[in-house]
Tab-separated table of C-alpha atoms in Angstrom:
chain	number	residue	atom	x	y	z
A	79	MET	CA	-8.139	-19.099	26.429
A	80	GLY	CA	-5.848	-17.262	24.299
A	81	PHE	CA	-6.272	-16.988	20.472
A	82	ALA	CA	-3.323	-19.309	19.928
A	83	ASP	CA	-4.964	-21.990	22.243
A	84	VAL	CA	-8.166	-21.486	20.149
A	85	LEU	CA	-6.100	-22.234	17.001
A	86	ASP	CA	-4.746	-25.388	18.550
A	87	SER	CA	-8.083	-26.454	19.977
A	88	GLY	CA	-9.810	-27.367	16.777
A	89	LYS	CA	-12.889	-25.572	17.314
A	90	PHE	CA	-14.601	-23.766	14.608
A	91	ILE	CA	-13.447	-20.246	15.101
A	92	ILE	CA	-15.343	-17.153	14.834
A	93	THR	CA	-13.915	-13.422	14.836
A	94	ALA	CA	-15.491	-10.286	14.157
A	95	GLU	CA	-14.163	-6.887	13.074
A	96	VAL	CA	-14.480	-3.577	14.676
A	97	SER	CA	-12.937	-0.131	13.863
A	98	PRO	CA	-11.585	2.551	16.048
A	99	PRO	CA	-13.512	5.880	15.983
A	100	ARG	CA	-12.609	8.679	13.863
A	101	GLY	CA	-12.263	10.959	16.917
A	102	THR	CA	-11.426	10.630	20.636
A	103	ASP	CA	-14.662	8.922	21.981
A	104	LEU	CA	-14.548	5.176	22.524
A	105	SER	CA	-17.956	4.817	24.151
A	106	GLY	CA	-19.883	4.129	20.740
A	107	VAL	CA	-17.511	1.254	19.588
A	108	LEU	CA	-17.421	-0.177	22.945
A	109	ALA	CA	-21.099	-0.406	23.292
A	110	GLU	CA	-21.385	-1.860	19.860
A	111	SER	CA	-18.647	-4.436	20.645
A	112	HIS	CA	-20.486	-5.485	23.750
A	113	GLN	CA	-22.986	-7.265	21.502
A	114	LEU	CA	-20.162	-9.728	20.487
A	115	GLN	CA	-19.741	-10.722	24.048
A	116	GLY	CA	-19.902	-14.435	24.399
A	117	LEU	CA	-20.246	-14.884	20.610
A	118	VAL	CA	-16.646	-14.589	19.110
A	119	ASP	CA	-13.341	-16.043	19.822
A	120	ALA	CA	-11.566	-12.793	19.149
A	121	VAL	CA	-12.346	-9.314	17.866
A	122	ASN	CA	-10.187	-7.901	15.213
A	123	VAL	CA	-9.432	-4.068	15.379
A	124	THR	CA	-8.612	-2.337	12.127
A	125	ASP	CA	-5.577	-0.034	11.443
A	126	ASN	CA	-6.660	2.905	9.608
A	127	GLN	CA	-8.467	0.548	7.281
A	128	ARG	CA	-8.885	1.548	3.624
A	129	ALA	CA	-6.195	4.316	4.478
A	130	MET	CA	-8.905	6.225	6.298
A	131	MET	CA	-7.519	8.005	9.319
A	132	ARG	CA	-8.981	6.738	12.676
A	133	MET	CA	-7.740	6.158	16.247
A	134	SER	CA	-4.708	3.716	16.812
A	135	PRO	CA	-6.223	0.214	17.111
A	136	MET	CA	-3.878	-0.326	19.988
A	137	VAL	CA	-5.950	1.661	22.419
A	138	LEU	CA	-9.373	0.095	21.397
A	139	CYS	CA	-7.661	-3.369	21.777
A	140	HIS	CA	-6.655	-2.492	25.194
A	141	ARG	CA	-9.924	-1.357	26.153
A	142	LEU	CA	-11.491	-4.493	24.828
A	143	GLU	CA	-9.041	-6.725	26.387
A	144	GLU	CA	-9.949	-5.015	29.674
A	145	ALA	CA	-13.722	-5.673	29.054
A	146	GLY	CA	-12.802	-9.432	28.653
A	147	PHE	CA	-12.419	-9.666	24.897
A	148	THR	CA	-9.471	-11.463	23.086
A	149	THR	CA	-8.331	-9.128	20.402
A	150	ILE	CA	-6.399	-9.334	17.200
A	151	MET	CA	-4.720	-6.016	16.400
A	152	HIS	CA	-4.171	-5.283	12.875
A	153	ILE	CA	-0.902	-3.689	11.976
A	154	THR	CA	0.012	-2.329	8.560
A	155	CYS	CA	3.403	-1.408	7.002
A	156	ARG	CA	1.858	1.603	5.376
A	157	ASP	CA	2.118	4.115	8.217
A	158	ARG	CA	5.408	2.854	10.018
A	159	ASN	CA	9.072	2.223	9.277
A	160	ARG	CA	10.866	-0.750	11.044
A	161	LEU	CA	11.448	1.478	14.207
A	162	ALA	CA	7.839	2.332	14.698
A	163	LEU	CA	6.723	-1.090	13.880
A	164	GLN	CA	8.880	-2.659	16.519
A	165	SER	CA	8.024	0.108	18.997
A	166	ASP	CA	4.439	-0.384	18.480
A	167	LEU	CA	4.548	-4.308	18.910
A	168	LEU	CA	6.449	-3.880	22.209
A	169	ALA	CA	3.727	-1.306	23.411
A	170	ALA	CA	0.872	-3.543	22.464
A	171	HIS	CA	2.483	-6.577	24.183
A	172	ALA	CA	2.973	-4.436	27.285
A	173	LEU	CA	-0.790	-3.594	27.217
A	174	GLY	CA	-1.642	-7.295	27.157
A	175	ILE	CA	-2.298	-7.633	23.421
A	176	ARG	CA	-1.139	-10.948	22.152
A	177	ASN	CA	-2.429	-11.339	18.658
A	178	VAL	CA	-1.679	-9.366	15.593
A	179	LEU	CA	-2.666	-9.492	11.909
A	180	ALA	CA	0.128	-8.255	9.752
A	181	MET	CA	-0.488	-6.524	6.445
A	182	SER	CA	0.771	-4.333	3.971
A	183	GLY	CA	-2.104	-1.799	4.152
A	184	ASP	CA	-4.227	-0.099	1.446
A	185	TYR	CA	-2.187	2.701	-0.426
A	186	PRO	CA	-2.815	6.289	0.920
A	187	THR	CA	-4.593	7.465	-2.141
A	188	MET	CA	-7.182	4.994	-1.442
A	189	GLY	CA	-8.257	7.098	1.629
A	190	ASP	CA	-8.931	10.355	3.307
A	191	GLN	CA	-5.387	11.526	3.407
A	192	PRO	CA	-4.292	10.739	-0.083
A	193	SER	CA	-1.078	12.976	0.032
A	194	ALA	CA	0.465	11.165	2.926
A	195	LYS	CA	4.050	9.637	2.634
A	196	PRO	CA	3.508	5.855	1.958
A	197	VAL	CA	6.102	4.257	4.122
A	198	PHE	CA	6.169	0.581	3.342
A	199	ASP	CA	9.634	0.241	4.763
A	200	LEU	CA	8.870	-3.560	5.257
A	201	ASP	CA	6.190	-5.850	3.508
A	202	SER	CA	3.869	-8.107	5.405
A	203	VAL	CA	6.345	-11.061	4.989
A	204	GLN	CA	9.167	-9.020	6.491
A	205	LEU	CA	6.833	-7.904	9.288
A	206	LEU	CA	6.053	-11.467	10.123
A	207	GLN	CA	9.723	-12.258	10.269
A	208	MET	CA	10.273	-9.316	12.538
A	209	ILE	CA	7.601	-10.605	15.004
A	210	GLU	CA	9.211	-14.037	14.975
A	211	LYS	CA	12.447	-12.547	15.847
A	212	MET	CA	10.883	-10.430	18.740
A	213	ASN	CA	9.272	-13.613	19.918
A	214	ASN	CA	12.741	-15.058	20.128
A	215	GLY	CA	14.010	-12.191	22.208
A	216	LEU	CA	15.710	-10.275	19.202
A	217	ASP	CA	15.119	-7.081	17.491
A	218	PHE	CA	14.997	-6.766	13.689
A	219	GLN	CA	18.796	-6.235	13.662
A	220	ASP	CA	19.251	-9.485	15.758
A	221	GLU	CA	20.117	-7.594	18.915
A	222	PRO	CA	18.650	-8.875	22.269
A	223	ILE	CA	15.493	-7.131	23.560
A	224	ASP	CA	14.651	-6.946	27.168
A	225	GLY	CA	12.496	-10.165	27.359
A	226	PRO	CA	10.964	-11.834	24.390
A	227	THR	CA	7.354	-10.972	23.031
A	228	SER	CA	4.887	-13.853	22.950
A	229	LEU	CA	2.773	-12.553	19.963
A	230	CYS	CA	0.630	-14.722	17.766
A	231	ALA	CA	0.883	-13.244	14.339
A	232	GLY	CA	-1.575	-13.771	11.378
A	233	ALA	CA	-1.698	-13.039	7.845
A	234	VAL	CA	-4.319	-12.036	5.233
A	235	ALA	CA	-4.877	-13.636	1.903
A	236	ASN	CA	-7.358	-12.904	-0.965
A	237	PRO	CA	-8.733	-16.253	-2.174
A	238	GLY	CA	-10.236	-14.498	-5.236
A	239	ALA	CA	-7.055	-12.744	-6.475
A	240	ARG	CA	-5.905	-13.847	-10.014
A	241	PRO	CA	-3.616	-15.322	-11.055
A	242	LEU	CA	-3.841	-17.526	-7.943
A	243	ALA	CA	-0.110	-18.635	-8.498
A	244	LEU	CA	0.946	-15.009	-8.065
A	245	GLN	CA	-1.023	-14.753	-4.968
A	246	LEU	CA	0.582	-17.893	-3.628
A	247	LEU	CA	3.991	-16.630	-4.214
A	248	LYS	CA	3.747	-14.265	-1.416
A	249	LEU	CA	1.255	-16.291	0.718
A	250	ASN	CA	3.855	-19.111	0.877
A	251	LYS	CA	6.347	-16.704	2.097
A	252	LYS	CA	4.005	-15.579	4.802
A	253	VAL	CA	3.507	-19.334	5.944
A	254	SER	CA	7.381	-19.725	5.920
A	255	ALA	CA	7.523	-16.580	7.979
A	256	LYS	CA	5.742	-18.459	10.628
A	257	ALA	CA	2.165	-16.873	10.292
A	258	ARG	CA	-0.118	-18.812	12.756
A	259	PHE	CA	-3.324	-18.298	10.826
A	260	ILE	CA	-4.831	-16.644	7.718
A	261	GLN	CA	-7.782	-14.373	7.463
A	262	THR	CA	-9.143	-13.898	4.209
A	263	GLN	CA	-10.697	-11.057	2.224
A	264	ALA	CA	-14.444	-11.236	1.946
A	265	VAL	CA	-15.630	-14.612	0.236
A	266	PHE	CA	-18.601	-14.411	-1.964
A	267	ASP	CA	-17.875	-17.302	-4.423
A	268	ALA	CA	-17.787	-20.697	-2.503
A	269	GLU	CA	-16.302	-22.395	-5.522
A	270	VAL	CA	-13.322	-19.869	-5.531
A	271	PHE	CA	-12.852	-20.359	-1.899
A	272	HIS	CA	-12.774	-24.147	-2.111
A	273	GLU	CA	-10.010	-23.940	-4.866
A	274	PHE	CA	-8.016	-21.806	-2.555
A	275	ALA	CA	-8.493	-23.833	0.553
A	276	ASP	CA	-7.478	-27.006	-1.391
A	277	VAL	CA	-4.199	-25.449	-2.438
A	278	MET	CA	-3.507	-24.253	1.108
A	279	LYS	CA	-4.419	-27.467	2.708
A	280	SER	CA	-0.897	-28.984	2.505
A	281	THR	CA	0.532	-25.953	4.657
A	282	GLY	CA	-1.801	-26.985	7.497
A	283	ILE	CA	-2.258	-23.177	8.424
A	284	PRO	CA	-5.631	-22.257	9.741
A	285	LEU	CA	-7.884	-20.489	7.319
A	286	ILE	CA	-10.451	-18.135	8.650
A	287	ALA	CA	-12.881	-17.059	5.781
A	288	GLY	CA	-13.822	-13.360	5.517
A	289	ILE	CA	-17.601	-12.756	5.360
A	290	ILE	CA	-19.260	-9.454	4.701
A	291	PRO	CA	-22.982	-9.392	4.871
A	292	LEU	CA	-24.117	-7.101	2.124
A	293	LYS	CA	-26.394	-4.284	3.225
A	294	SER	CA	-27.747	-2.825	0.039
A	295	ALA	CA	-27.232	-3.079	-3.758
A	296	ARG	CA	-25.774	0.278	-3.572
A	297	SER	CA	-23.051	-0.701	-1.055
A	298	ALA	CA	-22.457	-3.891	-2.738
A	299	ARG	CA	-21.671	-2.033	-5.944
A	300	PHE	CA	-19.349	0.464	-3.980
A	301	MET	CA	-17.445	-2.459	-2.817
A	302	ASN	CA	-17.046	-4.207	-6.050
A	303	GLU	CA	-15.709	-1.060	-7.457
A	304	LYS	CA	-13.627	0.553	-4.486
A	305	ILE	CA	-12.496	-2.300	-2.212
A	306	PRO	CA	-9.463	-3.821	-3.499
A	307	GLY	CA	-9.692	-7.678	-4.110
A	308	VAL	CA	-13.456	-7.827	-3.471
A	309	THR	CA	-15.632	-9.290	-6.265
A	310	ILE	CA	-19.290	-9.760	-5.727
A	311	PRO	CA	-20.912	-12.325	-8.155
A	312	GLU	CA	-23.478	-11.122	-10.596
A	313	ASP	CA	-26.165	-13.327	-9.103
A	314	ASP	CA	-25.854	-11.884	-5.572
A	315	MET	CA	-25.849	-8.247	-6.954
A	316	ARG	CA	-29.196	-9.306	-8.748
A	317	ARG	CA	-30.570	-10.715	-5.525
A	318	MET	CA	-29.626	-7.569	-3.671
A	319	GLU	CA	-31.276	-5.616	-6.251
A	320	ALA	CA	-34.533	-7.331	-6.257
A	321	ALA	CA	-34.675	-7.592	-2.444
A	322	SER	CA	-37.670	-5.811	-0.650
A	323	ASP	CA	-35.489	-6.211	2.580
A	324	PRO	CA	-31.897	-5.877	1.396
A	325	VAL	CA	-30.379	-6.256	4.858
A	326	SER	CA	-32.129	-9.612	5.395
A	327	GLU	CA	-31.225	-10.788	1.861
A	328	GLY	CA	-27.635	-9.858	2.591
A	329	LEU	CA	-27.503	-11.963	5.686
A	330	GLU	CA	-29.242	-14.642	3.866
A	331	ILE	CA	-26.415	-14.729	1.145
A	332	ALA	CA	-23.771	-14.583	3.842
A	333	ALA	CA	-25.453	-17.497	5.673
A	334	GLU	CA	-25.628	-19.443	2.329
A	335	THR	CA	-21.794	-18.745	1.813
A	336	ILE	CA	-20.858	-19.805	5.248
A	337	ALA	CA	-22.955	-23.163	4.802
A	338	ARG	CA	-20.956	-23.804	1.703
A	339	ILE	CA	-17.635	-23.127	2.981
A	340	ARG	CA	-17.835	-24.369	6.398
A	341	GLN	CA	-16.133	-27.752	5.932
A	342	HIS	CA	-13.262	-26.058	3.933
A	343	CYS	CA	-11.973	-23.580	6.581
A	344	ARG	CA	-11.173	-23.623	10.323
A	345	GLY	CA	-13.436	-20.497	10.976
A	346	ILE	CA	-15.165	-17.459	9.742
A	347	HIS	CA	-14.276	-13.721	10.190
A	348	ILE	CA	-17.457	-11.277	10.175
A	349	MET	CA	-16.667	-7.970	8.804
A	350	PRO	CA	-20.039	-6.086	9.272
A	351	VAL	CA	-20.317	-2.935	7.019
A	352	GLY	CA	-21.632	-0.576	9.818
A	353	GLY	CA	-23.036	-2.074	13.046
A	354	GLN	CA	-22.525	-5.375	14.921
A	355	GLY	CA	-26.156	-6.003	15.494
A	356	ASN	CA	-26.486	-8.321	12.459
A	357	THR	CA	-23.308	-10.432	13.552
A	358	ARG	CA	-25.427	-12.234	16.089
A	359	ARG	CA	-28.297	-12.527	13.659
A	360	LEU	CA	-26.087	-14.004	10.986
A	361	LEU	CA	-24.461	-16.413	13.541
A	362	GLU	CA	-27.977	-17.456	14.707
A	363	MET	CA	-28.882	-18.114	11.205
A	364	CYS	CA	-25.957	-20.364	10.861
A	365	GLY	CA	-26.422	-22.141	14.134
A	366	LEU	CA	-23.139	-20.691	15.362
A	367	ASP	CA	-24.425	-18.541	18.290
B	141	MET	CA	16.606	9.694	-17.769
B	142	ILE	CA	15.181	11.826	-15.320
B	143	ILE	CA	11.214	12.264	-15.588
B	144	THR	CA	9.886	15.777	-15.156
B	145	ARG	CA	6.586	17.454	-15.435
B	146	PRO	CA	5.946	21.106	-15.927
B	147	LYS	CA	4.778	23.374	-13.261
B	148	THR	CA	1.662	25.398	-13.928
B	149	ILE	CA	2.235	28.968	-15.114
B	150	GLU	CA	0.494	30.256	-11.891
B	151	GLU	CA	3.125	28.277	-9.804
B	152	ILE	CA	5.779	29.791	-11.921
B	153	LEU	CA	4.461	33.373	-11.669
B	154	THR	CA	4.158	33.062	-7.900
B	155	MET	CA	7.629	31.767	-7.578
B	156	LEU	CA	8.953	34.429	-9.820
B	157	GLU	CA	7.343	37.030	-7.833
B	158	LYS	CA	8.779	35.732	-4.359
B	159	PHE	CA	12.106	34.732	-5.353
B	160	ALA	CA	13.514	36.271	-8.471
B	161	PRO	CA	15.198	39.624	-9.260
B	162	SER	CA	14.762	40.836	-12.974
B	163	PRO	CA	15.657	40.277	-15.625
B	164	ILE	CA	15.632	36.581	-15.790
B	165	CYS	CA	16.730	33.938	-18.271
B	166	VAL	CA	14.862	30.773	-19.054
B	167	VAL	CA	17.151	27.858	-19.335
B	168	GLY	CA	16.078	24.567	-21.169
B	169	CYS	CA	18.119	21.272	-20.769
B	170	GLY	CA	19.384	19.438	-23.820
B	171	ILE	CA	19.116	15.931	-22.424
B	172	CYS	CA	16.204	14.296	-20.568
B	173	ALA	CA	13.893	17.252	-20.341
B	174	ARG	CA	14.448	18.086	-24.189
B	175	LYS	CA	13.714	14.350	-24.882
B	176	ILE	CA	10.499	14.206	-23.098
B	177	GLN	CA	9.663	17.658	-24.161
B	178	THR	CA	9.226	19.467	-20.752
B	179	GLY	CA	12.628	21.527	-21.272
B	180	GLY	CA	13.383	21.671	-24.969
B	181	GLU	CA	13.421	24.563	-27.396
B	182	THR	CA	9.684	24.534	-27.913
B	183	GLN	CA	8.943	24.709	-24.309
B	184	VAL	CA	11.473	27.428	-23.561
B	185	THR	CA	10.204	29.593	-26.307
B	186	SER	CA	6.678	29.277	-25.311
B	187	LEU	CA	7.338	29.934	-21.689
B	188	VAL	CA	9.428	32.940	-22.500
B	189	ASP	CA	6.381	34.319	-24.612
B	190	GLU	CA	4.048	33.526	-21.962
B	191	LEU	CA	5.965	35.116	-19.141
B	192	ARG	CA	6.412	38.223	-21.259
B	193	SER	CA	2.746	38.439	-21.886
B	194	HIS	CA	2.307	38.764	-18.168
B	195	GLY	CA	4.670	41.591	-18.260
B	196	LEU	CA	7.850	39.976	-16.919
B	197	ASP	CA	11.268	41.093	-17.851
B	198	VAL	CA	12.706	38.088	-19.696
B	199	LEU	CA	16.188	38.599	-21.244
B	200	ASP	CA	16.146	35.541	-23.139
B	201	GLY	CA	15.326	31.935	-23.311
B	202	LYS	CA	18.282	29.370	-24.105
B	203	MET	CA	19.251	25.856	-24.072
B	204	VAL	CA	22.274	24.431	-22.218
B	205	LYS	CA	23.703	20.907	-23.464
B	206	HIS	CA	23.064	19.486	-19.984
B	207	ALA	CA	22.077	21.387	-16.969
B	208	CYS	CA	23.441	18.719	-14.676
B	209	SER	CA	26.829	18.867	-15.957
B	210	ALA	CA	29.354	21.722	-16.824
B	211	THR	CA	32.878	22.275	-16.817
B	212	SER	CA	32.778	25.746	-15.396
B	213	TRP	CA	30.413	28.639	-15.120
B	214	ASP	CA	32.883	30.774	-17.291
B	215	GLU	CA	32.590	28.116	-20.015
B	216	LEU	CA	28.955	27.994	-19.752
B	217	SER	CA	28.478	31.746	-19.850
B	218	GLU	CA	30.733	31.920	-22.986
B	219	GLU	CA	28.439	29.320	-24.601
B	220	VAL	CA	25.261	31.047	-23.532
B	221	PRO	CA	25.844	34.574	-22.769
B	222	ALA	CA	22.408	35.514	-21.544
B	223	LEU	CA	23.264	33.261	-18.590
B	224	ALA	CA	25.748	35.649	-17.183
B	225	GLN	CA	23.617	38.739	-17.768
B	226	ALA	CA	20.517	37.503	-16.077
B	227	SER	CA	19.886	38.299	-12.410
B	228	ALA	CA	17.892	34.988	-11.890
B	229	LEU	CA	17.548	31.633	-13.910
B	230	LEU	CA	14.362	29.838	-14.533
B	231	VAL	CA	15.452	26.353	-15.367
B	232	LEU	CA	13.493	23.795	-17.225
B	233	SER	CA	15.439	20.724	-16.136
B	234	CYS	CA	15.394	18.140	-13.511
B	235	GLY	CA	16.218	19.191	-9.830
B	236	ALA	CA	19.761	18.146	-10.125
B	237	GLY	CA	20.195	20.506	-13.072
B	238	VAL	CA	18.655	23.356	-11.194
B	239	SER	CA	20.717	22.706	-8.175
B	240	LEU	CA	24.016	22.494	-10.285
B	241	LEU	CA	23.308	25.684	-12.068
B	242	GLY	CA	22.521	27.416	-8.872
B	243	ARG	CA	25.752	26.190	-7.192
B	244	ILE	CA	28.143	27.361	-10.043
B	245	SER	CA	26.297	30.391	-10.913
B	246	GLY	CA	25.855	32.124	-7.619
B	247	LYS	CA	22.446	33.446	-8.809
B	248	PRO	CA	19.115	32.593	-7.580
B	249	VAL	CA	17.675	29.592	-9.643
B	250	LEU	CA	14.027	28.702	-9.872
B	251	PRO	CA	12.858	25.246	-11.014
B	252	GLY	CA	10.312	25.350	-13.924
B	253	LEU	CA	9.574	21.567	-13.681
B	254	ASP	CA	8.904	19.103	-10.958
B	255	THR	CA	11.077	15.994	-10.897
B	256	THR	CA	9.190	12.715	-10.348
B	257	SER	CA	11.260	9.700	-11.154
B	258	ILE	CA	14.067	7.830	-13.122
B	259	GLY	CA	12.669	6.602	-16.258
B	260	GLY	CA	13.270	5.911	-19.851
B	261	ALA	CA	12.392	6.592	-23.351
B	262	LEU	CA	11.905	4.333	-26.288
B	263	GLY	CA	11.264	6.570	-29.253
B	264	ASP	CA	8.321	8.713	-28.103
B	265	ASP	CA	7.361	6.231	-25.412
B	266	ILE	CA	8.232	7.319	-22.155
B	267	SER	CA	8.255	4.861	-19.062
B	268	GLU	CA	8.180	6.608	-15.664
B	269	GLY	CA	9.495	5.088	-12.459
B	270	LEU	CA	12.023	2.498	-13.631
B	271	CYS	CA	14.469	2.766	-10.726
B	272	SER	CA	14.080	3.956	-7.078
B	273	MET	CA	17.749	4.665	-6.477
B	274	CYS	CA	17.645	2.166	-3.642
B	275	GLY	CA	21.285	1.812	-3.500
B	276	GLU	CA	21.431	-2.023	-3.852
B	277	CYS	CA	20.197	-2.944	-7.193
B	278	ASP	CA	18.999	-6.559	-7.471
B	279	VAL	CA	16.779	-6.227	-10.421
B	280	ALA	CA	18.210	-9.310	-12.040
B	281	ILE	CA	15.966	-11.391	-9.601
B	282	TYR	CA	13.015	-9.835	-11.020
B	283	ALA	CA	13.427	-10.126	-14.718
B	284	GLY	CA	14.865	-6.546	-14.837
B	285	LEU	CA	11.530	-5.335	-13.676
B	286	CYS	CA	12.190	-3.340	-10.394
B	287	PRO	CA	9.357	-3.731	-7.977
B	288	LYS	CA	10.866	-1.223	-5.567
B	289	SER	CA	10.012	1.519	-8.163
B	290	GLY	CA	7.372	-0.232	-10.140
B	291	CYS	CA	5.111	-1.138	-7.234
B	292	PRO	CA	3.638	1.962	-5.268
B	293	LYS	CA	4.143	-0.211	-2.034
B	294	SER	CA	7.711	-1.213	-3.067
B	295	GLN	CA	6.742	-4.959	-2.419
B	296	VAL	CA	9.750	-7.177	-2.902
B	297	ASN	CA	8.129	-10.551	-1.999
B	298	GLY	CA	5.246	-10.617	-4.301
B	299	PRO	CA	2.142	-8.607	-4.827
B	300	CYS	CA	0.010	-6.995	-2.330
B	301	GLY	CA	-3.625	-7.923	-1.874
B	302	GLY	CA	-4.692	-5.153	-4.160
B	303	SER	CA	-3.262	-6.863	-7.191
B	304	SER	CA	-6.153	-8.084	-9.385
B	305	ASP	CA	-6.047	-9.616	-12.810
B	306	GLY	CA	-2.830	-7.829	-13.510
B	307	ASP	CA	-4.168	-4.406	-12.243
B	308	CYS	CA	-2.749	-2.457	-9.441
B	309	GLU	CA	-5.046	-1.015	-6.705
B	310	VAL	CA	-3.575	2.445	-7.462
B	311	GLY	CA	-5.568	3.988	-10.202
B	312	GLY	CA	-4.918	3.153	-13.849
B	313	ARG	CA	-1.503	1.210	-13.286
B	314	LYS	CA	-0.596	-2.283	-14.001
B	315	CYS	CA	0.733	-4.597	-11.258
B	316	ILE	CA	4.491	-4.952	-11.837
B	317	TRP	CA	4.366	-8.238	-10.041
B	318	ALA	CA	1.964	-9.809	-12.769
B	319	ARG	CA	4.680	-8.911	-15.248
B	320	ILE	CA	7.499	-10.074	-13.241
B	321	PHE	CA	5.773	-13.364	-12.715
B	322	GLU	CA	4.807	-13.819	-16.515
B	323	THR	CA	8.220	-12.768	-17.627
B	324	LEU	CA	10.144	-15.130	-15.152
B	325	ASP	CA	7.453	-17.900	-15.929
B	326	SER	CA	8.129	-17.649	-19.578
B	327	ARG	CA	11.727	-18.110	-19.038
B	328	GLY	CA	11.306	-21.024	-16.632
B	329	LEU	CA	12.911	-18.954	-13.915
B	330	LEU	CA	10.100	-18.633	-11.268
B	331	ALA	CA	12.492	-20.235	-8.747
B	332	LEU	CA	14.311	-16.897	-8.584
B	333	LEU	CA	11.271	-15.710	-6.585
B	334	ASP	CA	11.390	-18.528	-4.015
B	335	ASP	CA	13.717	-16.860	-1.383
B	336	THR	CA	12.191	-14.110	0.902
B	337	ARG	CA	13.977	-10.850	0.115
B	338	PRO	CA	15.036	-8.623	2.917
B	339	PRO	CA	14.011	-5.064	3.236
B	340	VAL	CA	16.091	-2.293	1.649
B	341	CYS	CA	19.123	-0.904	3.640
B	342	HIS	CA	18.380	2.615	3.519
B	343	ASP	CA	21.756	3.705	5.106
B	344	ARG	CA	23.618	2.376	1.843
B	345	ARG	CA	22.408	5.645	0.172
B	346	LEU	CA	24.175	7.819	2.667
């Protein structure tokens, strides 16, 4: 079943995120991803996330598709102009990749190549429009391409961004640009997510809530300070600091969050910081395995 | 106004060693660089002193009215005779001023400043990056606050995911989209932002 069918099916959706290697060897991430077999509806593959240089996600998506996974390839506007975006989308399609997640991308100074030229020729709304055109057999200049693509494109949102009205300004344009689903930044505050889900309800777009199980008080503090748009509540920080087994506490917090937001979203997107071993554990804790 | 930043003395010394025959003349610009104190009289005098203290043969340090605009080299040389006598010019102006002086003088010209953006000055308050020179100004839509220059990612359809409580994800900056939104909201004009904006046509600048 393709991801578009999963979206249409009404089932509770589970996706998980993996990252390409910072080198040429895919064996580690393929072995790691193997743990997700039978557990998730799709695997998201990141695109130089946090502006840190890694292998192209297209290659890892291709290998994961060969291994039987449905993949969602992240594609950012940071590193490609409109020529390269179209070129990569055609290439991904030719390799059997059918789902993409369109985003602007973190600014280069956030990552390990801070002096890179930031491209941002298009923004994520315009990228979604480009994909819609390609799905209709046209390039961005409205000239015919040799056969339409059939790409299911999603977008990202940050339920915690304030003011929310400002966030919605762009998000509504993403919906108008035919985004098929929304995957959100990590959710830690269920109330904040409920408010966001309420506002988005009228659009009917499937919301897949981002979940990051915390691993330690230190990494929680790092995320709070360094990851744009992530805010970890004080209460969770205190629990992580007091925990004798921080990994289990982090999974417990994540499971509690999932329980609180389950009725308000179409699915969850698990972004483990580090390995995938805990993804199964978390889903078991939630009865979602 | 063109925004410039001084190069370090080490950069200037290296450049002079590589590219400039002696003697040189240091040239300040009477418009933007003077206003933001990167290429005014004070900066010219102090750079001349510093270069001389490093043993360089500096003929003089002079101001021109506007480095990016001149009637002719002859007229400029009459106004500032040291320009004609120098073998090379070290120019404290924007890149346009350096280029123009190089073109009309026929001498080697060296930039003493780095040019970073188009900005403005309100008294001593200098604003950087007010215009990106995109070639299709549509700033009326954005309450006069250009997101193509004011947002590091040049987002024209709303803020990116890194905008948080009015702050930009790029260190120390305010999110221009928060300001655009507040300003249009206060004027009851938020509907101006309803339409999805197309990307910039870069060929319009050619």
